[in-house]
Tab-separated table of C-alpha atoms in Angstrom:
chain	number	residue	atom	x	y	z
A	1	UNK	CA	71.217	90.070	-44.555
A	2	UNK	CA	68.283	91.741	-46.061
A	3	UNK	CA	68.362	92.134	-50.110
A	4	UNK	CA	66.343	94.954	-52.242
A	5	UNK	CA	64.841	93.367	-55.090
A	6	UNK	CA	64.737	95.045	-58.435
A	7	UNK	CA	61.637	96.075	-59.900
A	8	UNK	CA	61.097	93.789	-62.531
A	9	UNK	CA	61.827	90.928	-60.270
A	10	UNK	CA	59.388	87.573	-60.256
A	11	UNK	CA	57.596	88.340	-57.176
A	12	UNK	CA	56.462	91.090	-58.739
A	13	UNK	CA	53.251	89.699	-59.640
A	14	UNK	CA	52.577	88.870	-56.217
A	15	UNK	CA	53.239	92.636	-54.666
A	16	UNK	CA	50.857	93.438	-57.226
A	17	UNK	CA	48.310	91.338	-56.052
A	18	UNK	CA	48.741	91.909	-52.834
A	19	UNK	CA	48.305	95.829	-53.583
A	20	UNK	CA	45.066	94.434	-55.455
A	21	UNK	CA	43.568	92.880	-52.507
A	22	UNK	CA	44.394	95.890	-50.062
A	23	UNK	CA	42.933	98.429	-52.523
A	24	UNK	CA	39.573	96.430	-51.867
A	25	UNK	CA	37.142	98.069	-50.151
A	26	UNK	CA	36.476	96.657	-46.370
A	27	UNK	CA	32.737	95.792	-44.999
A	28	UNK	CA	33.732	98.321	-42.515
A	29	UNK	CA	34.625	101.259	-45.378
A	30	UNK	CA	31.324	99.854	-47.594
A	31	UNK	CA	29.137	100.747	-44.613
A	32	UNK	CA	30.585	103.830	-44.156
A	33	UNK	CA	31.486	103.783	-41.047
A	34	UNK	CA	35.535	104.918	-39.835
A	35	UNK	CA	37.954	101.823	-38.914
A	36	UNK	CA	38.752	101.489	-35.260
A	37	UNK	CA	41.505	103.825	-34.651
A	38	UNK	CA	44.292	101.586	-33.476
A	39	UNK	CA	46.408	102.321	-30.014
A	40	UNK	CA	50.273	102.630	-30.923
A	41	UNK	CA	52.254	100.382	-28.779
A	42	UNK	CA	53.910	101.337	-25.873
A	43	UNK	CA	51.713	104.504	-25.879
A	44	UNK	CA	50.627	103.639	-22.339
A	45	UNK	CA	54.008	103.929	-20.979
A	46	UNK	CA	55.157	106.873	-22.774
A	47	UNK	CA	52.674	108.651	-20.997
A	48	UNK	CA	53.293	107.110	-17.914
A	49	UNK	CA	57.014	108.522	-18.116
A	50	UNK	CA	56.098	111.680	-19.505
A	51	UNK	CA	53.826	112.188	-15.745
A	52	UNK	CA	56.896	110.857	-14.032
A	53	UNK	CA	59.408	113.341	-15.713
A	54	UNK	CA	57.005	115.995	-14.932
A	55	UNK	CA	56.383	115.283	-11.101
A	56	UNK	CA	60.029	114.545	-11.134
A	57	UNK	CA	60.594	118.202	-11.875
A	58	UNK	CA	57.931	119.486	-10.026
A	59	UNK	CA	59.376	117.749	-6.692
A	60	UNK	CA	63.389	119.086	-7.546
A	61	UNK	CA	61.135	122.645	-8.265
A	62	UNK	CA	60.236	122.873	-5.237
A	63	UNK	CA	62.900	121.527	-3.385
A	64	UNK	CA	64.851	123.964	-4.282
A	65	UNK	CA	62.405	126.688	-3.824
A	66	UNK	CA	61.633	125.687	-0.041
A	67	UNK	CA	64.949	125.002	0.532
A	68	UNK	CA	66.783	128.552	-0.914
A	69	UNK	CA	64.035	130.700	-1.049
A	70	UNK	CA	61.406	130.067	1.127
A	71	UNK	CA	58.992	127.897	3.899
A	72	UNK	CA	55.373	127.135	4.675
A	73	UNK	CA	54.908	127.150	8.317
A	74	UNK	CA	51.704	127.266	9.958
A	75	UNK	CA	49.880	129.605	12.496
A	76	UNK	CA	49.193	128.716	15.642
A	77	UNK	CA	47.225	130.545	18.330
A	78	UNK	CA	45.245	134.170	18.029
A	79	UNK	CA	48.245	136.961	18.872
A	80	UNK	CA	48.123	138.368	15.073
A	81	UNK	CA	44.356	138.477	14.951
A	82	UNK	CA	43.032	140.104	13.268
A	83	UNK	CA	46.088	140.203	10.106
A	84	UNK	CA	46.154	136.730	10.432
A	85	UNK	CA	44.267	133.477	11.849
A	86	UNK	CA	44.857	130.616	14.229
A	87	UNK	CA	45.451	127.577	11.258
A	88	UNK	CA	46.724	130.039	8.712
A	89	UNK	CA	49.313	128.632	6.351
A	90	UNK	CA	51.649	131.270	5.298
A	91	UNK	CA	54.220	130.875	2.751
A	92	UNK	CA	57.740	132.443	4.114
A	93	UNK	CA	60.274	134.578	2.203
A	94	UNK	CA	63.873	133.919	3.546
A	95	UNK	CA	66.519	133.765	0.796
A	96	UNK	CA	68.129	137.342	1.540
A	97	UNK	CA	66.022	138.941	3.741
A	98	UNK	CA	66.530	141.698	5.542
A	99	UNK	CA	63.631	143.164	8.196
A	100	UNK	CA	61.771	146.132	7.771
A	101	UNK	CA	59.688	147.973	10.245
A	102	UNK	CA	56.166	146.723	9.656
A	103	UNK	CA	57.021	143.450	7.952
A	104	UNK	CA	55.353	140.130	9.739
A	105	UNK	CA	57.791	137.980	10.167
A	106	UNK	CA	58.149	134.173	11.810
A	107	UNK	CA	61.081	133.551	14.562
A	108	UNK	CA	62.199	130.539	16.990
A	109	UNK	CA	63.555	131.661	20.035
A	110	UNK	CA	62.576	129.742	23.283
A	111	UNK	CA	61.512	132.086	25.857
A	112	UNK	CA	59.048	131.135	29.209
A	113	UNK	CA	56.967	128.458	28.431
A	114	UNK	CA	57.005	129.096	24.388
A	115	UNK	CA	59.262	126.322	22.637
A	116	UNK	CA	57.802	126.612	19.085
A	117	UNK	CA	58.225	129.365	16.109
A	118	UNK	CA	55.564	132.468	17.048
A	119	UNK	CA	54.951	135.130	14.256
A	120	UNK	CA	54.652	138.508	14.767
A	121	UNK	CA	54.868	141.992	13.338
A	122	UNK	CA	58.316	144.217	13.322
A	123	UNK	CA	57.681	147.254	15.550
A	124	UNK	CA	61.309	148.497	14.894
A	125	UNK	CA	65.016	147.588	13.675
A	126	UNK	CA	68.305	147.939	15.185
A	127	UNK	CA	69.097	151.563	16.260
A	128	UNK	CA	65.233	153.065	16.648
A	129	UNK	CA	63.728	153.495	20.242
A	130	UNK	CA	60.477	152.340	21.457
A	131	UNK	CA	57.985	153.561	23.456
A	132	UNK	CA	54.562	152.713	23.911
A	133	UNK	CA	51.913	154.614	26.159
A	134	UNK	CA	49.183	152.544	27.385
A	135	UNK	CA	46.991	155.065	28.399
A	136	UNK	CA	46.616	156.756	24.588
A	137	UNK	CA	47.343	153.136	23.431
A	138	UNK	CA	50.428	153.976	20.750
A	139	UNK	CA	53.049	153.210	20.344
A	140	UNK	CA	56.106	155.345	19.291
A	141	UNK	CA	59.317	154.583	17.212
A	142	UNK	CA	61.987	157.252	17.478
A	143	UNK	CA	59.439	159.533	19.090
A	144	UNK	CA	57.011	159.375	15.902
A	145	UNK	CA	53.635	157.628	17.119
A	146	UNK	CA	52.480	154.579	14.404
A	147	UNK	CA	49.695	154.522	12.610
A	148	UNK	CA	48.147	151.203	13.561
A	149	UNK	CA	44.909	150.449	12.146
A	150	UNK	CA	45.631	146.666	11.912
A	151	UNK	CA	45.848	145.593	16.071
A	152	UNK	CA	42.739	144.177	16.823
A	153	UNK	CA	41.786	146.418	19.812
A	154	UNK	CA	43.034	149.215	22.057
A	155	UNK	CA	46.114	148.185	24.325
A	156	UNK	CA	46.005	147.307	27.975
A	157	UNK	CA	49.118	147.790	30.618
A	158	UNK	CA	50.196	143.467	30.369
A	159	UNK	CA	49.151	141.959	33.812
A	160	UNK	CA	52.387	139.752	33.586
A	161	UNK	CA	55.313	140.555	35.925
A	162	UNK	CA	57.646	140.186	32.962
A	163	UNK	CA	56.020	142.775	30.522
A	164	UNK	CA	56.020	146.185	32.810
A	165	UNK	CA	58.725	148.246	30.369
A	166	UNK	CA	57.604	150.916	28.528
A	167	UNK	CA	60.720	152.051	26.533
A	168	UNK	CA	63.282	150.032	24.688
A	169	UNK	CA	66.575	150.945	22.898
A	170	UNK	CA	66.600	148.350	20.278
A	171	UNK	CA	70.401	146.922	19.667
A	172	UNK	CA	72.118	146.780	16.308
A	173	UNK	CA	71.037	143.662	14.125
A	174	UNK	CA	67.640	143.090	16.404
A	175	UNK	CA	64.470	143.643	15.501
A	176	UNK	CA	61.206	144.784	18.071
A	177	UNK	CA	58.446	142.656	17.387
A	178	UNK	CA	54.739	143.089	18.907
A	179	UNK	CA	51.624	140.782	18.068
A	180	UNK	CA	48.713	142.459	16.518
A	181	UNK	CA	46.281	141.443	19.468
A	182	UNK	CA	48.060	143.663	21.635
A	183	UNK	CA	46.347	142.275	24.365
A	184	UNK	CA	46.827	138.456	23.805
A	185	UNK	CA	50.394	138.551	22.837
A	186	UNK	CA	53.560	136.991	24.306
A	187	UNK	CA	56.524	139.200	22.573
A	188	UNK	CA	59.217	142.149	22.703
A	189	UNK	CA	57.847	143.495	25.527
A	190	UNK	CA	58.082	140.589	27.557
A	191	UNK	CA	61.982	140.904	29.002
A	192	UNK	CA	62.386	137.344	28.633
A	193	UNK	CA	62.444	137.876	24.905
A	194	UNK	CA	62.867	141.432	24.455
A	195	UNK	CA	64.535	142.842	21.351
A	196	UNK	CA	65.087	139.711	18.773
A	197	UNK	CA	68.859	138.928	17.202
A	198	UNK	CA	67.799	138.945	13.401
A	199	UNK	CA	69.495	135.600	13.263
A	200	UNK	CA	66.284	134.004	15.045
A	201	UNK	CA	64.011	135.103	12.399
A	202	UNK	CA	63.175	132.616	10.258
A	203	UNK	CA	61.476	134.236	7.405
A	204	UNK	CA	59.323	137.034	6.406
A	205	UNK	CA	55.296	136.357	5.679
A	206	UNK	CA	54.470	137.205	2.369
A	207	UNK	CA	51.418	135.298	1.520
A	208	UNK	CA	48.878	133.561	2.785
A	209	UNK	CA	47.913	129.678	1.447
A	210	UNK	CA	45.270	128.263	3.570
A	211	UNK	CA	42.675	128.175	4.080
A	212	UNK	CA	41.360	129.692	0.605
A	213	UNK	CA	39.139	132.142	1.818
A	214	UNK	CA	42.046	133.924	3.376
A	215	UNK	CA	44.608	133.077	0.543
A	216	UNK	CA	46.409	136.588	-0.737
A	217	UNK	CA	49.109	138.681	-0.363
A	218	UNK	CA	50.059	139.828	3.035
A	219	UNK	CA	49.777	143.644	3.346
C-alpha cells in the first residue's frame, strides 16, 4: 500500500538532490541542440486502430449505401453510344425509384440470346403510346414527336424478324425502353421484350465512375 510522505520527512534531502542533479544542464542542452523527441508507447497501435475503426466504417458506409440505395454495374457493349461507353461504370440509383420518360435506366430480363442486365433509355411509362416512323426517323409518345439529339445516328427499319412494330400501347407499371444507337440496339421494339414490367428494372443511372475522363453526372 503506497504511503505519502510529509514534507519535512528524512528523505527529503535526497528529493532535493535529486531535483539538483536534474536541474543540471545536459551535453545535449549545452550544445544547443533539442533532445530527441521520445515516441509514447503504444503510439504505433493506437494508430493502427484508429485506421481500422475508420475502414471499419467506411466498409458498413457503404454497405449500406449499395445495399439500400444504390449499385455499380458496368456497361457492356455499344447500344447507348454515344450517352454512354462500352466499359462504363455507372453508379445506380434504386432506393425508391420510380421511372421517368427519358431517364437511363439498367434492367435484367432474359429475352433471345441476352441473359445479362442491358441499359437503356425510357422512351415512355405506363399509359403513353408509341410510335416511331422510320422514314422521318422520330419517334412519337402520345402523338408528340421527341426531341432526340442524344441517339447516335438517324434510325433504320431493324432487319430482324422480331423488331417490325411500329406502334405500341405501353401497359400500366411498364416502361418503353430504346438504346441510343438506334441502329445497334436489342430493346422495346423487339417483341420478345417489348414493353418492360418496372419490377425488372434494376436501377436508374445517375452517374458515371469510370473511366475518369467520362466521370459526371448523367444528363
Amino acid at each position: 500500500m503506497s504511503h505519502f510522505l510529509p514534507p519535512d520527512a528524512p528523505n527529503r534531502a535526497s528529493l532535493s538532490s535529486d531535483e539538483a542533479v536534474s536541474s543540471q544542464p545536459s551535453d545535449t542542452a549545452q550544445a544547443g541542440q533539442t533532445p530527441p523527441k521520445e515516441k509514447r508507447p503504444g503510439a504505433f497501435g493506437a494508430d493502427i486502430n484508429g485506421w481500422l475503426q475508420a475502414l471499419a466504417f467506411a466498409l458498413v458506409f457503404l454497405l449500406i449505401l449499395f445495399t439500400f440505395v444504390g449499385r455499380v454495374i458496368g456497361v457492356d457493349g455499344h447500344s447507348m453510344d454515344p450517352t454512354l461507353n462500352d466499359k462504363d461504370m455507372l453508379f445506380l440509383q434504386n432506393f425508391a425509384y420510380q421511372p421517368q420518360q427519358g431517364d437511363i435506366v439498367v434492367l435484367h430480363k432474359d429475352f433471345g440470346d441476352i441473359t445479362t442486365p442491358i441499359v437503356k433509355r425510357v422512351i415512355a411509362t405506363g399509359g403513353q403510346t408509341v410510335e416511331i416512323d422510320y422514314d422521318r426517323s422520330t419517334v412519337y409518345v402520345d402523338g408528340q414527336p421527341l426531341e432526340e439529339d442524344y441517339i447516335l445516328e438517324p434510325m433504320l427499319p431493324p432487319s430482324t424478324p422480331y423488331a417490325q412494330g411500329t406502334y405500341w400501347e405501353v401497359p400500366e407499371g411498364c416502361v418503353f425502353v430504346m438504346g441510343d444507337n438506334r441502329n445497334n440496339s436489342s430493346d422495346s421494339r423487339d417483341e420478345r421484350l417489348g414493353p418492360i414490367d418496372e419490377r425488372y428494372i434494376l436501377g436508374n443511372a445517375v452517374a458515371t465512375l469510370l473511366p475518369f475522363q467520362h466521370a459526371g453526372l448523367i444528363g
